[in-house]
Short mmCIF file of C-alpha atoms and ligand atoms in Angstrom, two decimals:
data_model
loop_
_atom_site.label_atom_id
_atom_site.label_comp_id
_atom_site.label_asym_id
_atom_site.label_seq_id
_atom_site.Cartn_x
_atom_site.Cartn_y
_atom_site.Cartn_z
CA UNK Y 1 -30.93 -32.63 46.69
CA UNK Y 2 -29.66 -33.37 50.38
CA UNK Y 3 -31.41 -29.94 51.68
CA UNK Y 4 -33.93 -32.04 53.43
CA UNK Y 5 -31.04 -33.82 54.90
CA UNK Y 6 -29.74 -31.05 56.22
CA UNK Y 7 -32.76 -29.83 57.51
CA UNK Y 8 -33.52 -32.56 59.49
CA UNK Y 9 -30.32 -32.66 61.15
CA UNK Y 10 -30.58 -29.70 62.14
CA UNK Y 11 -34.17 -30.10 63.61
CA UNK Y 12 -33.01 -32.97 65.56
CA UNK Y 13 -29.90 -31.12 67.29
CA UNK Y 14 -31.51 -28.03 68.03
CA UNK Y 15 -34.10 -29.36 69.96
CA UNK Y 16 -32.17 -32.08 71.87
CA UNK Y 17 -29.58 -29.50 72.84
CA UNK Y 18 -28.58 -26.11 74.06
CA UNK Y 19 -26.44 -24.99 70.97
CA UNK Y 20 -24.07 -22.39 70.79
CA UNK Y 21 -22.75 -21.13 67.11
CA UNK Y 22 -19.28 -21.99 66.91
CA UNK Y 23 -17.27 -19.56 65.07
CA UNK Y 24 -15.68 -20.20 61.84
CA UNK Y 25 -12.93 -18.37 60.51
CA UNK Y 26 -13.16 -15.03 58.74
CA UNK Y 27 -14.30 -15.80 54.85
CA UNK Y 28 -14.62 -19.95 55.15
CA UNK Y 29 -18.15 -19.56 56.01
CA UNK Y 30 -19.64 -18.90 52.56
CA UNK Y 31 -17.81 -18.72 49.34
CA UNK Y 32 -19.20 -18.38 45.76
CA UNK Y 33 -17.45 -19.49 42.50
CA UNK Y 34 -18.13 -19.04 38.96
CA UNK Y 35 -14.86 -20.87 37.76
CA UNK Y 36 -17.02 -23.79 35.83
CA UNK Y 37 -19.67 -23.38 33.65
CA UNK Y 38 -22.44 -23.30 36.35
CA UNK Y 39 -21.59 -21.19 39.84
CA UNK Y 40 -20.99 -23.09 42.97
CA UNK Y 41 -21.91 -22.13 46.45
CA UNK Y 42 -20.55 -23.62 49.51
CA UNK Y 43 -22.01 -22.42 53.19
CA UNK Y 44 -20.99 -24.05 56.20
CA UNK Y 45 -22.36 -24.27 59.89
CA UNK Y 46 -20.77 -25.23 63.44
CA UNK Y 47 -22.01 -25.94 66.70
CA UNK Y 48 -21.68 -26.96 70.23
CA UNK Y 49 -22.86 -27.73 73.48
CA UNK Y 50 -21.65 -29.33 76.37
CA UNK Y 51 -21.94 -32.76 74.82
CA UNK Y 52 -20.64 -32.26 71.54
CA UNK Y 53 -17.68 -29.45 71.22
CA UNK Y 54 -17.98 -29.64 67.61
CA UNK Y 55 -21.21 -30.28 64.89
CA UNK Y 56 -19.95 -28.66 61.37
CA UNK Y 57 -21.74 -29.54 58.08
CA UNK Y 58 -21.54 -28.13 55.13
CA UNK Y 59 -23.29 -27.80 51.48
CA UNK Y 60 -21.97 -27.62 48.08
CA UNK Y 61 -24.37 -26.68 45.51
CA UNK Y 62 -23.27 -26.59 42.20
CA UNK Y 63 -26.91 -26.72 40.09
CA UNK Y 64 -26.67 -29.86 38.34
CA UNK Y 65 -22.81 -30.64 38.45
CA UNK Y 66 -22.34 -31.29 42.16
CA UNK Y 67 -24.48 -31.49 45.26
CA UNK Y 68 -22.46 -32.33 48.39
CA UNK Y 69 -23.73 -32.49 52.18
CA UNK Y 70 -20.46 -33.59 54.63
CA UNK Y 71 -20.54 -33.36 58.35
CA UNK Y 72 -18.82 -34.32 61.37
CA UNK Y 73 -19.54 -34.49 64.86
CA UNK Y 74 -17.40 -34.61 67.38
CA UNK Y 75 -18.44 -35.02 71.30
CA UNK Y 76 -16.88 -33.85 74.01
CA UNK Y 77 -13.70 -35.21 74.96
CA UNK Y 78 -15.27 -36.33 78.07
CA UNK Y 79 -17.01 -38.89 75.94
CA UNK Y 80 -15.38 -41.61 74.03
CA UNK Y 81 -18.12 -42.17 71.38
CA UNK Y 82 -17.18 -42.52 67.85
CA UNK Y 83 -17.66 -39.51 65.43
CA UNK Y 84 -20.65 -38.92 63.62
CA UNK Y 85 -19.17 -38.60 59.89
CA UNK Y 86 -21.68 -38.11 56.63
CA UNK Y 87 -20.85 -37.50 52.73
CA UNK Y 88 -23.34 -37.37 50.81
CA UNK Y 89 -21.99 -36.55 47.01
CA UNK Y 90 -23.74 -36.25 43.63
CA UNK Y 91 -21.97 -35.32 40.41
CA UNK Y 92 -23.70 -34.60 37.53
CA UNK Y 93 -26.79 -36.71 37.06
CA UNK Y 94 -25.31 -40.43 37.27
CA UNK Y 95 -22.78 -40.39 39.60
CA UNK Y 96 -24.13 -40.38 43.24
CA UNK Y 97 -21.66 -42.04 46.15
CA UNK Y 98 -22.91 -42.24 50.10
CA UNK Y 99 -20.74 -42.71 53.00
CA UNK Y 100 -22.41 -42.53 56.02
CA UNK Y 101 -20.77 -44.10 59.28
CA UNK Y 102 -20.07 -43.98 63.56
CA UNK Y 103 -16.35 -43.33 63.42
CA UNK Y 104 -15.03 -45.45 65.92
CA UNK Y 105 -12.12 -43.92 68.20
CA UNK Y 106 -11.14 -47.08 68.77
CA UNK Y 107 -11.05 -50.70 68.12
CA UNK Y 108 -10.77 -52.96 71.16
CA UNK Y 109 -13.71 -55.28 71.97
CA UNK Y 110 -15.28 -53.64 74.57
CA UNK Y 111 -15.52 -50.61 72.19
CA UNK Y 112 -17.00 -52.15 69.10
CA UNK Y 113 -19.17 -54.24 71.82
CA UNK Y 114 -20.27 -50.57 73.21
CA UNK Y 115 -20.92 -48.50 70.38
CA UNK Y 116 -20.63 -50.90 67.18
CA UNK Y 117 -22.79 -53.23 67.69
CA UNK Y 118 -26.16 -51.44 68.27
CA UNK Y 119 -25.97 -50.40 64.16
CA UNK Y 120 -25.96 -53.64 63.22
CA UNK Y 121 -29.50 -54.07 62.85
CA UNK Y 122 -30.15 -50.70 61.20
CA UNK Y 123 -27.28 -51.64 59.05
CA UNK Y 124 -28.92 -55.32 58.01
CA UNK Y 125 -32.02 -53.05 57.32
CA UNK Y 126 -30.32 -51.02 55.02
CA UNK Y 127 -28.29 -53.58 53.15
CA UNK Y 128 -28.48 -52.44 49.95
CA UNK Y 129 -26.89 -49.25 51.05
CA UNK Y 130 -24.03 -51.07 52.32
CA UNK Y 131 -22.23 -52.13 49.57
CA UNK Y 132 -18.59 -53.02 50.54
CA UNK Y 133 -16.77 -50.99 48.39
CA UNK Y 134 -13.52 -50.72 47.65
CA UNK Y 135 -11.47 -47.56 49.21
CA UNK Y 136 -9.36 -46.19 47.05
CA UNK Y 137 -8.52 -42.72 49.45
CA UNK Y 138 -8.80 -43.95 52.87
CA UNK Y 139 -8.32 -47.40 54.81
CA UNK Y 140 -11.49 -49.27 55.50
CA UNK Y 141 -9.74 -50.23 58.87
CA UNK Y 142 -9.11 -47.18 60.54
CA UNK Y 143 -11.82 -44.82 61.59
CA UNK Y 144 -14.57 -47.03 59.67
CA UNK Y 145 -16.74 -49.67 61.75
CA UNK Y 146 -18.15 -52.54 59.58
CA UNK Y 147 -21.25 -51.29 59.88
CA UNK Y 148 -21.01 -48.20 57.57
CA UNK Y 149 -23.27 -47.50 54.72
CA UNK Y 150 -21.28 -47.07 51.89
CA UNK Y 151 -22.94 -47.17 48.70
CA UNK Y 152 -23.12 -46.12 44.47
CA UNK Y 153 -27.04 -45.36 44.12
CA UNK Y 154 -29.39 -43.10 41.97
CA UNK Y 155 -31.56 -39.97 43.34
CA UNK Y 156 -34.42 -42.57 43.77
CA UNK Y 157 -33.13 -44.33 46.65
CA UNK Y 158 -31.65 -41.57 48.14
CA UNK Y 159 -34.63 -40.09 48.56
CA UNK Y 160 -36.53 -43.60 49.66
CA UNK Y 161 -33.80 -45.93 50.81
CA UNK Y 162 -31.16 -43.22 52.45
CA UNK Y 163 -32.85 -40.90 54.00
CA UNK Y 164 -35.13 -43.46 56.40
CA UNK Y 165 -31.35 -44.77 57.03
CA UNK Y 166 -30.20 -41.46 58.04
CA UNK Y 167 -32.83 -40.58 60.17
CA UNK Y 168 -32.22 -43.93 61.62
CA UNK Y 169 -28.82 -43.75 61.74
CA UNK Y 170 -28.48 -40.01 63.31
CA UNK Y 171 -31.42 -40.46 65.94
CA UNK Y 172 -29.81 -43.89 67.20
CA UNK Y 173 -26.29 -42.18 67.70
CA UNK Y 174 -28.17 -38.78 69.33
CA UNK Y 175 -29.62 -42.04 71.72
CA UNK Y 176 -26.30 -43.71 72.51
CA UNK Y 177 -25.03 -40.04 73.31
CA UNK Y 178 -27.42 -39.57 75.88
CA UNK Y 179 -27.20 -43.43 77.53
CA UNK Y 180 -23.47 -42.31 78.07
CA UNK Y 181 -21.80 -41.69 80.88
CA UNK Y 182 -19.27 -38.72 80.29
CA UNK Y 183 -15.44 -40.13 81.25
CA UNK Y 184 -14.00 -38.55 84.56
CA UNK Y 185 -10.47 -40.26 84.31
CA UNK Y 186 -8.43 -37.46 83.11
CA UNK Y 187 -5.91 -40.08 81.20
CA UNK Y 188 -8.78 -41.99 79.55
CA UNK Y 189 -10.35 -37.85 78.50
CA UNK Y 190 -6.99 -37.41 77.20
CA UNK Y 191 -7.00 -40.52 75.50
CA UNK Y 192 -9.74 -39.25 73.46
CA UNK Y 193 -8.72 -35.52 72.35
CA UNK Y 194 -5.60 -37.61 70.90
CA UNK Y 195 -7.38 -39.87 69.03
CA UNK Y 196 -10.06 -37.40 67.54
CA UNK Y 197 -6.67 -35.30 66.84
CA UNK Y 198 -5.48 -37.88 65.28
CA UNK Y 199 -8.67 -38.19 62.90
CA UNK Y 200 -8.52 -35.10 61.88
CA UNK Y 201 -4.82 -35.76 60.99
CA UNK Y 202 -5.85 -38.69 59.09
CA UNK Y 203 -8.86 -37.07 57.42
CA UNK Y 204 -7.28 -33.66 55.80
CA UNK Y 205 -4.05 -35.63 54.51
CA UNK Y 206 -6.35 -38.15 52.74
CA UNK Y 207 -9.11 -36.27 52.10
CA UNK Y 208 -10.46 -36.78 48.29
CA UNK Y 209 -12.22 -33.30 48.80
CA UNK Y 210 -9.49 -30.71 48.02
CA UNK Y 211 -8.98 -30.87 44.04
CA UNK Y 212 -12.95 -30.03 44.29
CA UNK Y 213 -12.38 -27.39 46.73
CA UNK Y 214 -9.08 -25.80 44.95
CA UNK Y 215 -11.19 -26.52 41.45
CA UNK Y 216 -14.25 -24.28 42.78
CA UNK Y 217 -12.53 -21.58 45.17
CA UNK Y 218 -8.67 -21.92 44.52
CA UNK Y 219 -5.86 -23.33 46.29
CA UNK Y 220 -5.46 -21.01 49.19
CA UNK Y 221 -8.83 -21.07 49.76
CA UNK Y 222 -9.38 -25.10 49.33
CA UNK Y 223 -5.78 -25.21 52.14
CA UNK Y 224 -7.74 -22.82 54.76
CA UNK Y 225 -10.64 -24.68 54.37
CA UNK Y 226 -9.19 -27.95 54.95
CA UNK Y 227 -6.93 -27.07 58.15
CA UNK Y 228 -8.60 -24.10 59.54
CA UNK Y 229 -12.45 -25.15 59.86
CA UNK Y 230 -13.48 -28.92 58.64
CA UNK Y 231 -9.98 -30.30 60.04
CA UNK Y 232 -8.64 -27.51 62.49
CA UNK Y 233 -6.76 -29.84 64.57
CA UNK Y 234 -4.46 -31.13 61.73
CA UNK Y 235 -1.49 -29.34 60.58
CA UNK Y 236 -0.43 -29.35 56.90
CA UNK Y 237 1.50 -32.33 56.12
CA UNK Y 238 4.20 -29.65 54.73
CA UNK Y 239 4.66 -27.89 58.39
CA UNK Y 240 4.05 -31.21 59.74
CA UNK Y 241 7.20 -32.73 58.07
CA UNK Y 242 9.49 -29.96 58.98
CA UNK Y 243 9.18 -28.60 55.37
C1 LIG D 301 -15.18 -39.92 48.99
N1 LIG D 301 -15.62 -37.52 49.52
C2 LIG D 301 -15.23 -38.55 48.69
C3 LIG D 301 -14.88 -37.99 47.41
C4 LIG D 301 -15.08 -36.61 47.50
C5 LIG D 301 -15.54 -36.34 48.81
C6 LIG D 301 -14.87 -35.59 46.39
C7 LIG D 301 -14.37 -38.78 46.23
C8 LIG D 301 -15.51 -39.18 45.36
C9 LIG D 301 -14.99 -39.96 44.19
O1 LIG D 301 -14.83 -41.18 44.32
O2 LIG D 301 -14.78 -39.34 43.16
C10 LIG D 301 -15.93 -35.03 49.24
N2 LIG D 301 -15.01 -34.91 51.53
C11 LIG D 301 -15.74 -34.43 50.49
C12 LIG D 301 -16.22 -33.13 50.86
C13 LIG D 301 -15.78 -32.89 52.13
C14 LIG D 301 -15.02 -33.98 52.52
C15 LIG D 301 -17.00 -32.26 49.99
O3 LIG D 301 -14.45 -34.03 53.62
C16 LIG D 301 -15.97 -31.74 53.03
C17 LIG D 301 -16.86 -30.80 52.84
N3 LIG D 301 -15.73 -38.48 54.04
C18 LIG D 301 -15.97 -37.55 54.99
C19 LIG D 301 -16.62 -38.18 56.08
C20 LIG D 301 -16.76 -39.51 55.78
C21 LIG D 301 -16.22 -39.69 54.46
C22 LIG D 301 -17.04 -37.47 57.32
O4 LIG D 301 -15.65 -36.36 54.93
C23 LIG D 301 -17.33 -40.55 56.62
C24 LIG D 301 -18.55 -40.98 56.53
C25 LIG D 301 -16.20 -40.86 53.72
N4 LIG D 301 -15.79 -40.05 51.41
C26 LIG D 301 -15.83 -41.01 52.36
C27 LIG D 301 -15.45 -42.26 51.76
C28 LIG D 301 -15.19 -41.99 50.43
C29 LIG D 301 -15.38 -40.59 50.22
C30 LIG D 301 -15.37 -43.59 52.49
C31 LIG D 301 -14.72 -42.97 49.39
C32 LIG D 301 -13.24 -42.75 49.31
C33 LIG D 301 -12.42 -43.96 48.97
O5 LIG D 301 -12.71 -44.64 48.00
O6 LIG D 301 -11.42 -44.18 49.73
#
């Protein structure tokens, strides 16, 4: 369902940059499951290039119970853009939920002014895909701009209304990327690596995504996953408490 999706982000990287395959741990890569009553695969691929130290994205395909396409990219620390963040998630044949969104670092003035703003009019475009939902996992305030798409739809407009929007959405941040300049203040490059270690922080202790994982592939499996490839620079919130 979101192959194409995939695909095309792909497509768009690959020719824009020089990328390197980043390595994922031993086993995390690929991983089959025939737990449920249809099998589930999920494959995963990572990036980078001098511009952005880590592109990961990854597919779930479950036949007809679940189709899920997630990424993240993170630039450089050398520049303070937000994240690029994508999840794309069917279950079963009603239930279809897209978050798509530039994660801002940030959220002075200046930075919404910088790197906010310029979605605005994709984002008034694509109203209907922006739906205002509640959160129920996360907070709507902290590493979500007001402009994300966030919306309950059906397979139709996915395939007419969200994936113009993506396109959109991806080749506009892929533009911003390259009208910045990279940061040379080592404080304000530090400033950065905190606050995408911080998001990663934020992201695996909140994430909705591990009873799915740890349903599919086990606990120890859905734990590795979380902290060793999609969230690497979070530690479990056991170690992290002293536990
Ligand atoms: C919600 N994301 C969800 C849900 C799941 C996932 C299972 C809950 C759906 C429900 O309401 O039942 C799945 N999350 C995943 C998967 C991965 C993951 C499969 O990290 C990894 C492979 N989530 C992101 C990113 C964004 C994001 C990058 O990983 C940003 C665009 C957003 N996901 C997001 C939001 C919700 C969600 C906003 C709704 C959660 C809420 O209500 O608070």
């Amino acid at each position: 369902m979101y192959q194409a999706f995939r695909e095309f982000l792909e497509r768009e990287l690959f020719e824009r940059f020089d990328l390197r395959t980043r390595p994922i741990p031993p086993g995390l890569e690929f991983n089959a499951s025939d737990r449920g009553k249809t099998s589930a695969t999920i494959r995963s691929w990572s990036y980078e290039c001098p511009q952005l130290r880590k592109i990961r994205y990854t597919y779930i395909d479950a036949g007809e119970m679940a189709q899920v396409f997630n990424s993240v990219i993170y630039p450089s620390h050398h520049y303070d853009l937000p994240l690029l963040g994508i999840d794309f998630l069917t279950f079963g044949k009603k239930k279809i939920l897209v978050v798509m969104d530039f994660q801002p670092l940030f959220r002075d003035e200046a930075y919404q002014e910088k790197y906010i703003e310029p979605m605005k009019s994709l984002r008034d475009r694509y109203d209907d895909l922006a739906q205002n939902l509640e959160m129920k996992f996360y907070d709507a305030n902290q590493y979500f701009s007001k402009y994300l798409l966030f919306a309950k739809t059906d397979a139709e407009t996915v395939q007419s209304r969200l994936f113009p929007a993506y396109q959109e959405y991806i080749r506009l941040y892929l533009q911003i990327l390259e009208q910045t300049e990279p940061l040379s203040d080592p404080e304000a490059i530090q400033r950065v690596a905190k606050a995408q270690k911080d998001y990663d922080q934020y992201s695996a202790d909140r994430d909705p995504a591990s009873g799915l994982f740890s349903s599919y592939f086990g606990h120890e499996w859905a734990e590795r996953f979380l902290y060793e490839f999609l969230f690497e620079d979070a530690v479990p919130l056991a170690v992290a408490s002293g536990k």
